[in-house]
CSV table of C-alpha atoms in Angstrom, one decimal:
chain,number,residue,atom,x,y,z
A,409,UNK,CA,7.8,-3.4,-16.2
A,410,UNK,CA,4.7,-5.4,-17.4
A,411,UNK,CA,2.8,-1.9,-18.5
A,412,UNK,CA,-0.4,-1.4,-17.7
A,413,UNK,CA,-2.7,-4.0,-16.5
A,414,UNK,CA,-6.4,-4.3,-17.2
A,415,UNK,CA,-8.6,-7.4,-16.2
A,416,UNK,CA,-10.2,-9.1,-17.9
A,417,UNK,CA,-9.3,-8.8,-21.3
A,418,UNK,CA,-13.1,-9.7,-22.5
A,419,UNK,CA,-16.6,-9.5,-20.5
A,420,UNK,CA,-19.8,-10.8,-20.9
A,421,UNK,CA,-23.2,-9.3,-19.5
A,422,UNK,CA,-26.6,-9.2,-19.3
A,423,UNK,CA,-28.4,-6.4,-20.0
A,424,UNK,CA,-28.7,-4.6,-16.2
A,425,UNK,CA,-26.1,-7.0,-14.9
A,426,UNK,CA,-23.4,-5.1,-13.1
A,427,UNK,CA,-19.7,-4.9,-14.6
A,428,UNK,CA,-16.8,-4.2,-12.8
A,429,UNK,CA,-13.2,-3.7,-14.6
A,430,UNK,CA,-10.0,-3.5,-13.3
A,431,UNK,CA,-6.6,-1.3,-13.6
A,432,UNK,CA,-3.5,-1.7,-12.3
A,433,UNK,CA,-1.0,1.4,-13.5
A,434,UNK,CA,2.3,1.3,-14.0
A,435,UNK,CA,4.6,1.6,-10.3
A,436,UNK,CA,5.0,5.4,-9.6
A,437,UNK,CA,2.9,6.9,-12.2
A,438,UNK,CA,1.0,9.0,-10.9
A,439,UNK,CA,-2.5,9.7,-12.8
A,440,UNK,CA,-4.9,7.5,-13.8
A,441,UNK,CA,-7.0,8.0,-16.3
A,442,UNK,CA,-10.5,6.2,-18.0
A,443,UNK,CA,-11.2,6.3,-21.9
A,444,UNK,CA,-14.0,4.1,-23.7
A,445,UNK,CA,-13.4,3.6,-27.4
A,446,UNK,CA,-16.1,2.2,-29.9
A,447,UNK,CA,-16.4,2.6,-33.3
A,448,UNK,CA,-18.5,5.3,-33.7
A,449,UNK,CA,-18.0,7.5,-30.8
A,450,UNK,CA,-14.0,7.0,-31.0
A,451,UNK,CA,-12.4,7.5,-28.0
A,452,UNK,CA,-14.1,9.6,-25.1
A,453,UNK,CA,-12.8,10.8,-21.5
A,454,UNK,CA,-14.6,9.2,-18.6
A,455,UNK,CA,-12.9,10.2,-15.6
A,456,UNK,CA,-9.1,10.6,-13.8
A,457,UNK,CA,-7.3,10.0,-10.4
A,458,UNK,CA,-4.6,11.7,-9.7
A,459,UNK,CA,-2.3,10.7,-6.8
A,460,UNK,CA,-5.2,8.4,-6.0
A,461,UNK,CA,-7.9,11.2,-5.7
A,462,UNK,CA,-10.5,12.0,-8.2
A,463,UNK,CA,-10.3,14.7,-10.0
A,464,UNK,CA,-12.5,14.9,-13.3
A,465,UNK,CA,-15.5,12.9,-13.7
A,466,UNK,CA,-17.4,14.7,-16.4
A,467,UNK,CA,-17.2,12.3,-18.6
A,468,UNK,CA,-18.7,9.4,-16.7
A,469,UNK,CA,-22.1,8.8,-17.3
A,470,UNK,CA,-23.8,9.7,-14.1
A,471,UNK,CA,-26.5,7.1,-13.1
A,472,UNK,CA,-25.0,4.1,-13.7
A,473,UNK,CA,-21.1,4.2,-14.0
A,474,UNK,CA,-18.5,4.6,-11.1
A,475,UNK,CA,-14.8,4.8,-10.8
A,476,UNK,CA,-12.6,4.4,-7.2
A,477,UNK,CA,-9.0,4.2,-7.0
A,478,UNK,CA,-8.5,2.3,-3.6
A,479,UNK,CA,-4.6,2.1,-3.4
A,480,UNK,CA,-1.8,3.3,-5.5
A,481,UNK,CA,-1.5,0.0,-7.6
A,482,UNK,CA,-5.6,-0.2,-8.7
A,483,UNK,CA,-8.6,1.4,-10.1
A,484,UNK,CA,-12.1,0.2,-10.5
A,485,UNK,CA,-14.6,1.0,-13.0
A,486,UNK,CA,-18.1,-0.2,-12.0
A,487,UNK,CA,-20.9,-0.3,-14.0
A,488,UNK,CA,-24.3,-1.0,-13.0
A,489,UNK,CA,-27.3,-1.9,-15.1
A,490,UNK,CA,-25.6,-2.5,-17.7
A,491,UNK,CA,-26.8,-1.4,-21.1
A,492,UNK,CA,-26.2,-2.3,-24.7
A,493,UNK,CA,-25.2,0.9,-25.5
A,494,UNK,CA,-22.3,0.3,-22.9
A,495,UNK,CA,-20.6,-2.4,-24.7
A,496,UNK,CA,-17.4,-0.7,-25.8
A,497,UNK,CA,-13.0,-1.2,-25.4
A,498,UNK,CA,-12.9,0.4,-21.9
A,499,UNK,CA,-9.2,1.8,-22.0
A,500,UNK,CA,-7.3,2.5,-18.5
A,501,UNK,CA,-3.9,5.0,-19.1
A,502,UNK,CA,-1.4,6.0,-16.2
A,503,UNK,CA,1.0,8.5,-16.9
A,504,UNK,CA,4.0,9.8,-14.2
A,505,UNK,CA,2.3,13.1,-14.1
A,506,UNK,CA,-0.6,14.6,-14.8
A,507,UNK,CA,0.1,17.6,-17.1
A,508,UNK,CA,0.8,16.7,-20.9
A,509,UNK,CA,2.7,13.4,-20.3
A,510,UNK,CA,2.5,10.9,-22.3
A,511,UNK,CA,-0.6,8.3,-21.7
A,512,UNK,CA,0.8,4.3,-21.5
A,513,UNK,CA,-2.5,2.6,-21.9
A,514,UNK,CA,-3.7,-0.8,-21.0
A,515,UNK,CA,-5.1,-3.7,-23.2
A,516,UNK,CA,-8.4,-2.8,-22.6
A,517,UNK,CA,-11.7,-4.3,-21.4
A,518,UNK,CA,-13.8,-5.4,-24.0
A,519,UNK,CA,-17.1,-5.5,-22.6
A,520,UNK,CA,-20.2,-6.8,-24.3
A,521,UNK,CA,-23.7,-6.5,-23.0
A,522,UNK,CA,-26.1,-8.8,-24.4
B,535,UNK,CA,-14.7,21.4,-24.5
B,536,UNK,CA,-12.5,21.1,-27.0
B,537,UNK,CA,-12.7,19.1,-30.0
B,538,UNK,CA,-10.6,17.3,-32.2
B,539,UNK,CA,-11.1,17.2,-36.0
B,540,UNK,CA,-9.2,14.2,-37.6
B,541,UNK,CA,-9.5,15.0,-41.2
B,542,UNK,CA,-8.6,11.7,-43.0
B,543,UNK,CA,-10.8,8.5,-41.8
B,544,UNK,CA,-8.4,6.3,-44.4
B,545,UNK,CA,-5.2,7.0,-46.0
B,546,UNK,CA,-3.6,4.9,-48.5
B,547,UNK,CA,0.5,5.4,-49.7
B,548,UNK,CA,2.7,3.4,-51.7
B,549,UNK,CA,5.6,2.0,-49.2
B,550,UNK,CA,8.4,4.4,-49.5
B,551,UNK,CA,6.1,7.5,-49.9
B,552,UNK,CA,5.3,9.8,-47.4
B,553,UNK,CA,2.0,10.2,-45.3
B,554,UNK,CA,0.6,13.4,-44.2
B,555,UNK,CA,-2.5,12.9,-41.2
B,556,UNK,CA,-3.7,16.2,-40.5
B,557,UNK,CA,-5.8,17.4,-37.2
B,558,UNK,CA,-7.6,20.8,-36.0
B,559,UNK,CA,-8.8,21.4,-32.6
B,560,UNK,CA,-10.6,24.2,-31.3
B,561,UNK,CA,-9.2,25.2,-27.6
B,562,UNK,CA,-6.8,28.2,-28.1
B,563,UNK,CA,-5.4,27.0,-24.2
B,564,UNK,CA,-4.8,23.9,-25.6
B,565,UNK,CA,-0.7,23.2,-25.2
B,566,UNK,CA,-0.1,19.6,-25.7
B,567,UNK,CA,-0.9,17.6,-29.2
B,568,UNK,CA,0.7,13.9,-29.1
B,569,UNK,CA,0.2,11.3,-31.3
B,570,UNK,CA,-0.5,7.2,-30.9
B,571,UNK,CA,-1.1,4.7,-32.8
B,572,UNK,CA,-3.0,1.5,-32.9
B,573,UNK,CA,-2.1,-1.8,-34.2
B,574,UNK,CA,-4.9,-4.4,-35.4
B,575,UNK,CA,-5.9,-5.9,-32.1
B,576,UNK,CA,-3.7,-4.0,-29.8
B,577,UNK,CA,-3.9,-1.0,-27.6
B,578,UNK,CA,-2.7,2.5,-28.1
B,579,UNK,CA,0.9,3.5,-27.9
B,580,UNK,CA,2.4,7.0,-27.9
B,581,UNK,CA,4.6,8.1,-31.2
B,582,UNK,CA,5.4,11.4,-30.9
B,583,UNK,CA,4.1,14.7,-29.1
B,584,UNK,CA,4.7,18.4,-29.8
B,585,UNK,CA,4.0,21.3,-27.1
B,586,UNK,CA,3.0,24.8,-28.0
B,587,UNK,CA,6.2,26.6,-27.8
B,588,UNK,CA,7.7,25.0,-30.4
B,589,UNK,CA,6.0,24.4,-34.4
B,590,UNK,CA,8.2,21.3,-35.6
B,591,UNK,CA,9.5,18.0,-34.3
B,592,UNK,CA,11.2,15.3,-35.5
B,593,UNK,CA,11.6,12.1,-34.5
B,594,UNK,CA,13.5,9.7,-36.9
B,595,UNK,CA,11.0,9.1,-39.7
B,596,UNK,CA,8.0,11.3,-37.9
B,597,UNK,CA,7.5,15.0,-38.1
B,598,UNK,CA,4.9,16.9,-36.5
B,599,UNK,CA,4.1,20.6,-37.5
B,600,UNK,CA,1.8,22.5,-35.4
B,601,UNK,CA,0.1,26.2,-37.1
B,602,UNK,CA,-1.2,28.0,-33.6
B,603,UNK,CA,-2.4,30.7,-35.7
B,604,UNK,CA,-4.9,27.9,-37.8
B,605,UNK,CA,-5.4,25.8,-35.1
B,606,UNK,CA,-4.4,22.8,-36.8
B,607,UNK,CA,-1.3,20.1,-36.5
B,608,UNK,CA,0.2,17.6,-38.9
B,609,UNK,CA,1.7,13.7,-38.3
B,610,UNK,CA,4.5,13.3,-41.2
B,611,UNK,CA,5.6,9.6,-42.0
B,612,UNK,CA,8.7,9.8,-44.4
B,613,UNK,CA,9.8,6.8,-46.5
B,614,UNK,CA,6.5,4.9,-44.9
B,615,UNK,CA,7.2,1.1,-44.0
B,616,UNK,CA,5.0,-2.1,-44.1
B,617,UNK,CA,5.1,-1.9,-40.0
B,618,UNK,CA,3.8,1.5,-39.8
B,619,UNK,CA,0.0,0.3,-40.8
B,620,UNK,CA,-2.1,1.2,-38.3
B,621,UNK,CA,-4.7,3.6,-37.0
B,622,UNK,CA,-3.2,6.4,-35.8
B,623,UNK,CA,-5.0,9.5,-33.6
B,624,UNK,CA,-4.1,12.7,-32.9
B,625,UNK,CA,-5.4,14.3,-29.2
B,626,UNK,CA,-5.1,17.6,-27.5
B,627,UNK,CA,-4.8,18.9,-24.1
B,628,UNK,CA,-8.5,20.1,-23.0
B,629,UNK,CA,-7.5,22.4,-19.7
B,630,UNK,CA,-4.4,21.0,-18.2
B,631,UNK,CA,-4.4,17.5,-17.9
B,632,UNK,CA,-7.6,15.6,-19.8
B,633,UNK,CA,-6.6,14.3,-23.4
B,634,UNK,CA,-9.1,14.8,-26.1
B,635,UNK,CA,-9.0,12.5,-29.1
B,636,UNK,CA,-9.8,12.4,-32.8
B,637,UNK,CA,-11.7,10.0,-34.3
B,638,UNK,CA,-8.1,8.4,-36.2
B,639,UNK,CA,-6.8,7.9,-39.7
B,640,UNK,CA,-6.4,4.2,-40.8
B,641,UNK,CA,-3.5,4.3,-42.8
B,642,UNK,CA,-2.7,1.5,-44.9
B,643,UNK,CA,0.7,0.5,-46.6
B,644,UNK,CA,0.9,-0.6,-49.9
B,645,UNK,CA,3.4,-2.5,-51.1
């Protein structure tokens, strides 16, 4: 079980370049979830899939961010026009349900807009 | 939405000693308060958890005490080791399913 998979480890953009990360959960869990971690903000919610389907998005930033979960094995965070104020770890979790189960998370993203 | 106080940004014990990290949320619905922990330059992993209908665990070395009435929830390290430096965060449930985080408690070992 090689855990859950996020690519690419490290991005570089220009500011209001698009960025698109990738998540691939772990076989059979069944939730998917989003988190962005930086320093000063910690770690905050963007958005969850379960069984493939969205189901909270609130905290995705509206204009500019968007999440799909295609197929079982992969999610997609996109992010368009990137901003400074974007560069953060961008965290993908899976868990086999939904309800208070514990979150395996990925490496991360470490995206950097220049 | 809920929040999640984490009331110690930095803790420091002697190795051996015993580390207290201690959390308060806000969501009386809340249910669900696990803990993870960070290692320099690696992702989170999950500790230890507690659910509502109980007020202790213990795993091993780690003891969680949750106080409904106070709102507030406790990570225990007994006879702390050299390996268990990291940042560590405590979370909530916030409805049913979305986790919310504190901001973590660096907690450093010292020999």
């Amino acid at each position: 079980n090689a855990g859950v998979i996020q690519t690419p480890r490290h991005k570089v953009t220009g500011k209001g370049q698009e960025a698109t990360l990738w998540c691939e959960p772990i076989s059979g869990h069944s939730a998917v979830f989003w988190y962005r971690q930086t320093i000063v903000q910690g770690l905050e919610f963007l958005t969850y899939f379960r069984n493939q389907a969205p189901i909270d998005d609130s905290g995705m930033p509206k204009e500019r961010f968007s999440a799909q979960m295609p197929n079982q094995s992969h999610s997609t965070l996109k992010i368009q026009s990137t901003q400074p104020q974007d560069s953060a770890v961008y965290l993908c979790a899976s868990s086999l349900e939904v309800s208070n189960e514990r979150l395996f998370f990925g490496h991360g993203t470490k995206l950097s807009v220049l | 939405g809920e929040k999640v106080e984490q009331h110690e940004s930095t803790l420091s014990v002697r190795e051996g000693d015993s580390a207290v990290i201690n959390c308060t949320y806000t969501d009386t619905a809340s249910s669900y308060f696990p803990w993870y922990k960070q290692e320099a330059g690696k992702s989170l992993h999950f500790v230890i958890d507690i659910r509502s209908n109980v007020d202790r665990k213990q795993s091993q070395r780690l003891i969680v005490l949750l106080d409904k009435k106070a709102k507030r929830f406790s990570l225990h390290i007994t006879a702390t080791q050299p390996e268990d430096s990291a940042i560590y965060f405590c979370a909530a449930t916030e409805g049913a399913d979305r986790l919310t985080f504190g901001k973590g408690t660096q907690l450093i070992i010292q020999p």
